CSV table of C-alpha atoms and ligand atoms in Angstrom, one decimal:
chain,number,residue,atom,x,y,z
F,16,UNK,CA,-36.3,-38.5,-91.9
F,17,UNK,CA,-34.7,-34.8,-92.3
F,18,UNK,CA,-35.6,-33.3,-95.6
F,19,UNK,CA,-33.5,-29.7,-96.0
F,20,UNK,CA,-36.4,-26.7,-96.3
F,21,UNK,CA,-34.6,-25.0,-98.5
F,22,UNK,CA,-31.1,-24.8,-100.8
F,23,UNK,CA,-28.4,-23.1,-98.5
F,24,UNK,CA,-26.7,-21.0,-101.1
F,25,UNK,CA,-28.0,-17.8,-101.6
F,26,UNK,CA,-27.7,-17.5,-105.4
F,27,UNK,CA,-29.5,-20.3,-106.0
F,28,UNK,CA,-33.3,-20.3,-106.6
F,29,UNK,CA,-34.0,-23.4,-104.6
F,30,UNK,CA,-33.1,-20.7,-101.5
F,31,UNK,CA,-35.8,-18.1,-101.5
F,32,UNK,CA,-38.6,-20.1,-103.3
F,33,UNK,CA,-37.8,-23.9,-103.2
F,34,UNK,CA,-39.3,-26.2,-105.1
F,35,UNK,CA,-40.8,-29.1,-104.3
F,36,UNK,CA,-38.3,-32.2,-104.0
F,37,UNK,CA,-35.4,-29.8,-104.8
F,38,UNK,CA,-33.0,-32.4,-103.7
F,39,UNK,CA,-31.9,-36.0,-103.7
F,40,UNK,CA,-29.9,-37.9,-101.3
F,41,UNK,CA,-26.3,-37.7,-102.2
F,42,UNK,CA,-24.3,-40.5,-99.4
F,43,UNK,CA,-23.3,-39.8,-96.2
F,44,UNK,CA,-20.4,-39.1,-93.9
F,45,UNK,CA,-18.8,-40.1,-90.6
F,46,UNK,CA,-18.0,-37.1,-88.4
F,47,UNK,CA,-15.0,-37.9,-86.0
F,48,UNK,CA,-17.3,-35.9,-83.6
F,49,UNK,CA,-20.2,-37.9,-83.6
F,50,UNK,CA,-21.5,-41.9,-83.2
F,51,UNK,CA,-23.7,-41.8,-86.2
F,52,UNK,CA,-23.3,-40.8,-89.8
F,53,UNK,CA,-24.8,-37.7,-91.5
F,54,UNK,CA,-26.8,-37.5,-94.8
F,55,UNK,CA,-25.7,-35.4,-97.4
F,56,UNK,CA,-27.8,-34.0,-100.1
F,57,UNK,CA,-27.7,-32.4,-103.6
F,58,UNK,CA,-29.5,-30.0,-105.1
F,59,UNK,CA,-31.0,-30.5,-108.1
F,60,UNK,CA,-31.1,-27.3,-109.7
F,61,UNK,CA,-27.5,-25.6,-108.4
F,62,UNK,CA,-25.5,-29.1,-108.5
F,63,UNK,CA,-24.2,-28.2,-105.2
F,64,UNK,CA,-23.9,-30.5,-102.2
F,65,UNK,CA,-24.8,-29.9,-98.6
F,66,UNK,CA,-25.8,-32.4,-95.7
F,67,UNK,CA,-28.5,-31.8,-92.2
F,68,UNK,CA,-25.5,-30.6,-90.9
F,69,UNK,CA,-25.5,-27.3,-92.7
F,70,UNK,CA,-29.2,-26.6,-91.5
F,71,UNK,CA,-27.3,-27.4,-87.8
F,72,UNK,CA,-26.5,-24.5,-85.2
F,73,UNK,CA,-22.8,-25.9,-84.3
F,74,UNK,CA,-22.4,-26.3,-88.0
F,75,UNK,CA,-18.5,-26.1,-88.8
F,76,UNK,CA,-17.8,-26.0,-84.7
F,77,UNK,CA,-14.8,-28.1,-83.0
F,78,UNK,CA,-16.5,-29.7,-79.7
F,79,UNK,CA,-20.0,-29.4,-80.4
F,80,UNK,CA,-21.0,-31.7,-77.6
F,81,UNK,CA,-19.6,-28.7,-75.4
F,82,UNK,CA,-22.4,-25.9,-76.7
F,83,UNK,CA,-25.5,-27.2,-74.1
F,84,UNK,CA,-23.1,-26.9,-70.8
F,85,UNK,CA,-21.7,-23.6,-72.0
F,86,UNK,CA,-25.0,-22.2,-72.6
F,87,UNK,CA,-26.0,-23.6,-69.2
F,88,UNK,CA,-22.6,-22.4,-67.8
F,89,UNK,CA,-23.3,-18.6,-69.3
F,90,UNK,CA,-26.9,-18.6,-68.2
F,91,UNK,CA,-26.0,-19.1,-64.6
F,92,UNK,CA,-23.8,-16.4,-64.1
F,93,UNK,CA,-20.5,-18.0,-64.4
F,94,UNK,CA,-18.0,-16.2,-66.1
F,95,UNK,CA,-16.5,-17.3,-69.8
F,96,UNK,CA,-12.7,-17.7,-68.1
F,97,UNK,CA,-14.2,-19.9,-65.5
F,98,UNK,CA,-16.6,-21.7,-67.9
F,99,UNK,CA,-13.2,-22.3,-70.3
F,100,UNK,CA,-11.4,-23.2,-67.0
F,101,UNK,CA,-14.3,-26.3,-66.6
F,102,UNK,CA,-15.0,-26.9,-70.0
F,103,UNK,CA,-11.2,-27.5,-70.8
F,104,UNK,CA,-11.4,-25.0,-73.8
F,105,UNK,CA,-9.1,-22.6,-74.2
F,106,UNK,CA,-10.1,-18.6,-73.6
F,107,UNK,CA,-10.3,-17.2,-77.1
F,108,UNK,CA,-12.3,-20.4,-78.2
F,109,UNK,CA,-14.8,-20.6,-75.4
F,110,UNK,CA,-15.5,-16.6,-76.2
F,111,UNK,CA,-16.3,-17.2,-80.0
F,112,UNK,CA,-18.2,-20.2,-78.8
F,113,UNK,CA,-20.1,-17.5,-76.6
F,114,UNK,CA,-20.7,-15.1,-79.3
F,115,UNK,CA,-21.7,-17.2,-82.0
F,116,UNK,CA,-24.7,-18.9,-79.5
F,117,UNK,CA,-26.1,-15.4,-78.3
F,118,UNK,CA,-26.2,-14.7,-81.5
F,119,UNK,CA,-28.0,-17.5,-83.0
F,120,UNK,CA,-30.2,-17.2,-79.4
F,121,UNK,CA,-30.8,-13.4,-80.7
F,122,UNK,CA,-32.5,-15.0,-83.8
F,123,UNK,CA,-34.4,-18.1,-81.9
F,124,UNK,CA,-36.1,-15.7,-79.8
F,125,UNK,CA,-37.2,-13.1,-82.7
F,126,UNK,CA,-38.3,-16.4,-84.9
F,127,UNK,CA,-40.4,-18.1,-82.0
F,128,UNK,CA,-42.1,-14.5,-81.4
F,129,UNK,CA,-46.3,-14.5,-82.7
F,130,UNK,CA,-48.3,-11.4,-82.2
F,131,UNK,CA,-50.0,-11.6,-78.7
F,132,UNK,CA,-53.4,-12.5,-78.2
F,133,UNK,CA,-54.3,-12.9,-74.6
F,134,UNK,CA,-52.0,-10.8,-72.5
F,135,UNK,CA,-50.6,-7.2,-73.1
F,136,UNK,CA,-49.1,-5.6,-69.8
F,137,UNK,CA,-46.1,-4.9,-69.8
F,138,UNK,CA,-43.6,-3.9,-67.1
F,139,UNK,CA,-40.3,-1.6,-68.4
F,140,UNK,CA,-37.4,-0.5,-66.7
F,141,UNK,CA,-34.4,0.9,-66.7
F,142,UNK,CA,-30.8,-1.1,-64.8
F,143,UNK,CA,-27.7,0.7,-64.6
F,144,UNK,CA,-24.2,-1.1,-65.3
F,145,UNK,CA,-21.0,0.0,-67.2
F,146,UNK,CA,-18.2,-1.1,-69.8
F,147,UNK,CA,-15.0,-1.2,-69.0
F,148,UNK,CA,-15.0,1.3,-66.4
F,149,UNK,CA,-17.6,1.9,-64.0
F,150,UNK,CA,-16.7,5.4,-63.1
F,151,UNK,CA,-16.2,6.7,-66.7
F,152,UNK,CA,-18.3,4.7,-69.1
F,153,UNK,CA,-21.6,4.0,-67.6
F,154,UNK,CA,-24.6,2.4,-69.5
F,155,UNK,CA,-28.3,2.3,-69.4
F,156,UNK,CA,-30.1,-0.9,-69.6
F,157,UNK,CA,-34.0,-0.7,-70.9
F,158,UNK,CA,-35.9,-3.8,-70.0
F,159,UNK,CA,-38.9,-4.9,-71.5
F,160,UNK,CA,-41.5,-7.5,-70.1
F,161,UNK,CA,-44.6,-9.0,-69.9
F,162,UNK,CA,-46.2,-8.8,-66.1
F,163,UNK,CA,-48.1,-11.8,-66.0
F,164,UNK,CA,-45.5,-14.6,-68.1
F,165,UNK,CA,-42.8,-12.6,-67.2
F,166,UNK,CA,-41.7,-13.0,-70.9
F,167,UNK,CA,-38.7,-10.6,-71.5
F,168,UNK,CA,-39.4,-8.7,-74.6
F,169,UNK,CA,-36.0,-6.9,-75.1
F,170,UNK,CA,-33.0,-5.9,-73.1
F,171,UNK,CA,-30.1,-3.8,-75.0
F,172,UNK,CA,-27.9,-1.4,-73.3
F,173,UNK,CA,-27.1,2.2,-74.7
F,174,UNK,CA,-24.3,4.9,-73.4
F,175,UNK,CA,-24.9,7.6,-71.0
F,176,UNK,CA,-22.9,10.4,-69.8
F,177,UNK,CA,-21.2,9.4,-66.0
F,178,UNK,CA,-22.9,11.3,-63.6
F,179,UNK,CA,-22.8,11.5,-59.8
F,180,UNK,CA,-20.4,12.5,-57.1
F,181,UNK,CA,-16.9,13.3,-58.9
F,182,UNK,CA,-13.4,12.8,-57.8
F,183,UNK,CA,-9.8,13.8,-58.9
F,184,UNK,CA,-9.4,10.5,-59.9
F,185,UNK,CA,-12.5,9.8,-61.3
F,186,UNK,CA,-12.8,13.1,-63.9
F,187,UNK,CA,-8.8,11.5,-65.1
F,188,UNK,CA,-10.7,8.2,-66.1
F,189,UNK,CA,-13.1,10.4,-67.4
F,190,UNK,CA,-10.9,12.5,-69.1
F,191,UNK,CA,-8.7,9.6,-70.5
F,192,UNK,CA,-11.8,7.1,-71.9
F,193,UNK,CA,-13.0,10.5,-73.4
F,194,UNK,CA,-10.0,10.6,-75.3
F,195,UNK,CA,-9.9,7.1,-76.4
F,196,UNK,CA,-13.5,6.4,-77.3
F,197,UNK,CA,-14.8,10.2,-77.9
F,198,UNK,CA,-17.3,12.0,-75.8
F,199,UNK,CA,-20.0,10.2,-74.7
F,200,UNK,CA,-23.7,11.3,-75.7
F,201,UNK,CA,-26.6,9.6,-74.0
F,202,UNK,CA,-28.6,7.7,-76.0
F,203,UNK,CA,-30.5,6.1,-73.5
F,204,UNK,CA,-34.0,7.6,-74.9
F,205,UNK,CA,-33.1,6.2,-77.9
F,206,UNK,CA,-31.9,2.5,-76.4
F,207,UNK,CA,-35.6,3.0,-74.5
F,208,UNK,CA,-38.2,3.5,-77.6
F,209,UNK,CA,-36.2,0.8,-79.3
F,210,UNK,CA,-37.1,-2.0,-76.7
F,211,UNK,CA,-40.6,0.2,-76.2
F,212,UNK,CA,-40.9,-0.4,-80.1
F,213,UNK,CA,-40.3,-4.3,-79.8
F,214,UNK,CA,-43.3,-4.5,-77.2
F,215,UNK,CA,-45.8,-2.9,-80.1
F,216,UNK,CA,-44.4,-4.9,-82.1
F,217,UNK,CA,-45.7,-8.0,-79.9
F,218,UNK,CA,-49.0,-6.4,-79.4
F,219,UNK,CA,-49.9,-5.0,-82.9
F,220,UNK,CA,-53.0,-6.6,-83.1
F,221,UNK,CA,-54.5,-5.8,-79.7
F,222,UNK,CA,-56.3,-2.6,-79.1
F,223,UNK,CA,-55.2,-2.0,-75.3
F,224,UNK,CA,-51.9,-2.3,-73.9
F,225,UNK,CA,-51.0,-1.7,-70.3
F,226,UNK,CA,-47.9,-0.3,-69.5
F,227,UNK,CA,-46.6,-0.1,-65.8
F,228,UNK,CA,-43.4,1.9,-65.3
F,229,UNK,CA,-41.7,4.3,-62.5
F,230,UNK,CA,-42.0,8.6,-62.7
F,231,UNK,CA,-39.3,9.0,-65.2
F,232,UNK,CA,-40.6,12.3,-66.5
F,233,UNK,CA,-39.2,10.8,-70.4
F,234,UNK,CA,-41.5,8.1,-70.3
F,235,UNK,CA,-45.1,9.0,-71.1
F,236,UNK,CA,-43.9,10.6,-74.4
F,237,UNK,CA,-41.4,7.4,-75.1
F,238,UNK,CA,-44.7,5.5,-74.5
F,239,UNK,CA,-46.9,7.0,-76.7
F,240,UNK,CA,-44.5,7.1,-79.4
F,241,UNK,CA,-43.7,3.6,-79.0
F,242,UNK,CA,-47.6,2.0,-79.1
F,243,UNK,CA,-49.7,4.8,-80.2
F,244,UNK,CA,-51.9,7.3,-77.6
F,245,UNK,CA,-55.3,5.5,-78.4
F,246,UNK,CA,-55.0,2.5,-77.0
F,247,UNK,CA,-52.1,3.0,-74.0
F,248,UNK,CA,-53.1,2.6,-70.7
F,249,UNK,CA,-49.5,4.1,-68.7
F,250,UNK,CA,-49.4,3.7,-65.2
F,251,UNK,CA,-47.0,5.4,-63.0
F,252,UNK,CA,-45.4,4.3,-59.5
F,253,UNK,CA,-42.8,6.1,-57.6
F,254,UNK,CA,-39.3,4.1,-57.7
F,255,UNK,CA,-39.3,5.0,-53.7
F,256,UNK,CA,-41.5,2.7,-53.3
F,257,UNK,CA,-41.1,0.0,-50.8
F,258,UNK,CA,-40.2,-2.9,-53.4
F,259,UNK,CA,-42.8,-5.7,-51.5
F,260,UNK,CA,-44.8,-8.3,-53.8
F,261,UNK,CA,-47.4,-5.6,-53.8
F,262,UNK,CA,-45.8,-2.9,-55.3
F,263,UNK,CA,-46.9,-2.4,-58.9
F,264,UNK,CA,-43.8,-2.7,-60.3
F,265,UNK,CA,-42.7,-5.8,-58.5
F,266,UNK,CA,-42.4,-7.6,-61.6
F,267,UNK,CA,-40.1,-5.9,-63.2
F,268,UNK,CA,-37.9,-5.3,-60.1
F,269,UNK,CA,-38.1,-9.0,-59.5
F,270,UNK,CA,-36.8,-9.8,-62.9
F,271,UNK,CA,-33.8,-7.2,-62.8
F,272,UNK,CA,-33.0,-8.8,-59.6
F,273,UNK,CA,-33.4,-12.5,-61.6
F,274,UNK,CA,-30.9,-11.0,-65.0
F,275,UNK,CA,-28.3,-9.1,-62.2
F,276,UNK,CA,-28.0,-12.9,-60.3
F,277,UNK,CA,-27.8,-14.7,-64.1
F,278,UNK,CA,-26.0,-12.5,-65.9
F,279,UNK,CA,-22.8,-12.7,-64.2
F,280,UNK,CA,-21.2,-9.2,-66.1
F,281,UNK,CA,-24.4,-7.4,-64.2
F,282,UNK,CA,-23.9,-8.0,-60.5
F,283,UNK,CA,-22.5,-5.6,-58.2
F,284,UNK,CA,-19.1,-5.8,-56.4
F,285,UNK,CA,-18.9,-8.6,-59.7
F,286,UNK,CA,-15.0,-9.4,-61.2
F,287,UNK,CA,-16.8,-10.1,-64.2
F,288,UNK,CA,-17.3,-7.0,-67.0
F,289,UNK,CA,-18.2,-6.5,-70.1
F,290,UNK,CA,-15.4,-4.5,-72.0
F,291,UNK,CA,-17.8,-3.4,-75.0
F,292,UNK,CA,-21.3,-3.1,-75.0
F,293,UNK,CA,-22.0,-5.1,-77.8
F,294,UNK,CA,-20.7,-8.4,-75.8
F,295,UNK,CA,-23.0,-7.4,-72.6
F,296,UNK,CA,-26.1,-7.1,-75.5
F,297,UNK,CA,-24.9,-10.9,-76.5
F,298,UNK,CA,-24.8,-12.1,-72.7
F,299,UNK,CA,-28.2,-9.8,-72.5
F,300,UNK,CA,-29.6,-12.1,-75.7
F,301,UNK,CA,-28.4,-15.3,-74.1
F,302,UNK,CA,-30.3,-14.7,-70.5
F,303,UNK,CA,-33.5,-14.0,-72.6
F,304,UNK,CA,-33.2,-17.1,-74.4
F,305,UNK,CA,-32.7,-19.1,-71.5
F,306,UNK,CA,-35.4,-17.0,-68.8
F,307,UNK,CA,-38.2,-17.3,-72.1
F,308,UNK,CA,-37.3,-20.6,-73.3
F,309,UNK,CA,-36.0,-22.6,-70.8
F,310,UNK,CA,-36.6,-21.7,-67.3
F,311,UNK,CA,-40.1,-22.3,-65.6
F,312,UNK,CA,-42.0,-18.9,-65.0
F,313,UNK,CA,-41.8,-19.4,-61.7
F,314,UNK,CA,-40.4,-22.5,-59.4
F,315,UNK,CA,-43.8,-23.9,-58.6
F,316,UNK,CA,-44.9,-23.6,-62.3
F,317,UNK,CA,-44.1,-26.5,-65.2
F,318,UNK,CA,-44.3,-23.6,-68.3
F,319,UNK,CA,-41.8,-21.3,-68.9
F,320,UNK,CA,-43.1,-17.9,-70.5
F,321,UNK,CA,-43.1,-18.7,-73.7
F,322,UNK,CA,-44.9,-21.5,-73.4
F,323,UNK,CA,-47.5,-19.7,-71.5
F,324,UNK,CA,-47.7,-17.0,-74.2
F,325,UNK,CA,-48.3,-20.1,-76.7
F,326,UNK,CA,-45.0,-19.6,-78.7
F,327,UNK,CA,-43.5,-22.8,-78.0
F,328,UNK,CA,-45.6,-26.7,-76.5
F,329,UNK,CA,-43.3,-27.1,-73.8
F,330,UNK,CA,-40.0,-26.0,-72.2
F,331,UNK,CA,-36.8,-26.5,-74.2
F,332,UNK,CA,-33.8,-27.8,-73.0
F,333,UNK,CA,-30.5,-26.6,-73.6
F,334,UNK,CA,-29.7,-29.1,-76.6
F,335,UNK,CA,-32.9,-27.8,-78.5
F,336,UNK,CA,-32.7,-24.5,-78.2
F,337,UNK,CA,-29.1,-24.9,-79.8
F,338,UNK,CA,-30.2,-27.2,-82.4
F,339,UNK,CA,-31.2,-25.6,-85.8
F,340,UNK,CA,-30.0,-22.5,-87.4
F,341,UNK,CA,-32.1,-19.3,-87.3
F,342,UNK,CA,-30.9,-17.4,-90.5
F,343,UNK,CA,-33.5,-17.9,-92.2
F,344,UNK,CA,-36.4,-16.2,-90.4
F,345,UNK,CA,-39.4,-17.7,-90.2
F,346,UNK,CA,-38.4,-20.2,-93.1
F,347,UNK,CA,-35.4,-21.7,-90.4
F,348,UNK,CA,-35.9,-25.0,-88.9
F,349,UNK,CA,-38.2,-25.1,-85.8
F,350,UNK,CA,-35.9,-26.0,-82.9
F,351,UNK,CA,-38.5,-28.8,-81.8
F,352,UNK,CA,-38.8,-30.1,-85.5
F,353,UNK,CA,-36.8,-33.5,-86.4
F,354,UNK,CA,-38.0,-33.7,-90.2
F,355,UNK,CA,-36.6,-30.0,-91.2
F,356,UNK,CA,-40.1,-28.4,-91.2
F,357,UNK,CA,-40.0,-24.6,-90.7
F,358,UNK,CA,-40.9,-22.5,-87.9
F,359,UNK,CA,-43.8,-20.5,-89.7
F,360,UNK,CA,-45.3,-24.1,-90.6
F,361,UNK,CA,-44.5,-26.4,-87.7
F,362,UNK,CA,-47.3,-27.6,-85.5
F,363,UNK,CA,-46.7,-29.3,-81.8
F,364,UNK,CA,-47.9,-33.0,-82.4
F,365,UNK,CA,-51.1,-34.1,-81.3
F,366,UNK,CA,-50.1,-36.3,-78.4
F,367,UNK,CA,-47.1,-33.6,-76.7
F,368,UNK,CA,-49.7,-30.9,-76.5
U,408,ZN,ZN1,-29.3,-25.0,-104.9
């Protein structure tokens, strides 16, 4: 039986600190959307009524039956016209569908996160892509992983200045997007020792972390800056490299490859593109959900990487990793929980582990 964690009204004291029993069972309803009926609750300190649904990710959504194949849809590369096309949505719905599951995927995969304890080597990178026009507004992607469960840490682009051989036509575009969106600065360094900063973040309590990247003559200060001097062990390997399973930073080129296949917006000679940045960061936030949380490490393995990191008892499927709301940090309901128990104090049961 679902009990709510918490009181969701923010003014009321039964949301920070609950107390115990806070609510009482107040009926239920019928949703036209669903078989069974849904319990409502009141709370006994604010008066005010709510029901499991409120603790629910497609909370106040029209088709929620459609959110798993969407997300399956998105994380496989296919485009959100051609996803609306087969899911018999219309555009502008399917794309708020879109961004309201990467962003509720952005929060799943910072809540599910526990400081590492066995592994800390991690591969980083930088991918190359655009928005809205590949000649004039080109972007930097930093990508963050871990080399053994190929977890992906963080992936967020930033802006940099276009760059390469120029044209008459190209310097116009240039010209022109300059004049509509302002000059463009790079702030790739910036985009870097942010996803750098999320991999300490992961590994504040060990005392060595590995780092493997290519000769970018940035990176060794990014590094240090990012996970301290003392304990960073930073190896270098030329990007000429041939890119074999036993080049160092196979890993990492392997999962680019992986996120330009599933991310549909990344691959080359691709109709699809990402008109602001901010939506390719969403599609970015979906593929991590779905490469950490979903998808097996590798084909012949049963685990998927954050189940080999510890962070979750098994793989999720597509249902559970859109099931609760995230809000709430570590307080928010743990996607594998039925009762409403929170992620900070949910424990696999004995049996599933
Ligand atoms: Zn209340």
């Amino acid at each position: 039986m679902f009990t709510p964690p918490f009181c969701p009204y923010r003014a009321c004291s039964n949301h920070s600190a609950p107390r115990r029993r806070f609510s009482i069972r107040h009926g239920t309803y019928h949703p036209k959307c669903r078989a069974h009926s849904v319990q409502r609750f009141r709370c006994r300190d604010c008066l005010r009524t709510f029901s499991r649904q409120t603790f629910r990710m497609d909370f106040r959504d029209h088709r929620p039956d459609l959110n798993p194949r969407l997300f399956e849809h998105l994380a496989s590369g296919i485009g959100i016209r051609q996803s609306a096309r087969m899911l018999g949505l219309s555009l502008r719905c399917t794309e708020l569908k879109f961004r309201k599951i990467a962003r509720h995927l952005r929060r799943l995969n910072l809540n599910l996160r526990k400081p590492l304890k066995v592994e800390a080597s991690f591969h980083f990178d930088e991918l190359e892509t655009y928005e809205g026009h590949r000649g004039a507004r080109p972007l930097s992607v930093p990508v963050l992983a871990l080399s053994e469960s190929r977890y992906l840490v963080w992936a967020e682009s930033a802006p940099i200045r276009p760059r390469g051989k120029m044209t008459d036509k190209r310097r116009k575009a240039i010209t022109k997007a300059e004049k509509r969106h302002g000059v463009r600065h790079d702030l790739s360094m910036r985009g870097s020792l942010r996803a750098l900063r999320r991999g300490a973040e992961l590994a504040r309590e060990l005392e060595l972390v590995r780092l493997e990247t290519d000769e970018k003559s940035t990176y060794p200060r990014l590094a240090e800056k990012a996970f301290g001097r003392g304990r960073l062990l930073h190896r270098r390997t030329n990007s000429a490299l041939v890119r074999a399973t036993w080049n160092p930073l196979f890993a990492i080129n392997h999962e680019e490859a992986l996120m330009r296949d599933l991310v549909g917006r990344l691959r080359r000679e691709s109709w699809l593109v990402s008109k602001k940045r901010r939506y390719l960061d969403l599609g970015l936030q979906l593929h991590m959900a779905y490469r950490n949380l979903v998808r097996r490490r590798f084909n012949k393995d049963e685990a998927s990487p954050a189940q080999w990191l510890g962070f979750v008892p098994r793989r999720l499927t597509a249902q559970e990793v859109l099931s609760w709301r995230q809000e709430a940090g570590q307080r928010s309901v743990h996607p594998l929980s039925r009762r409403g128990t929170s992620v900070e104090r949910w424990r696999p049961p004995a049996s599933a582990a």
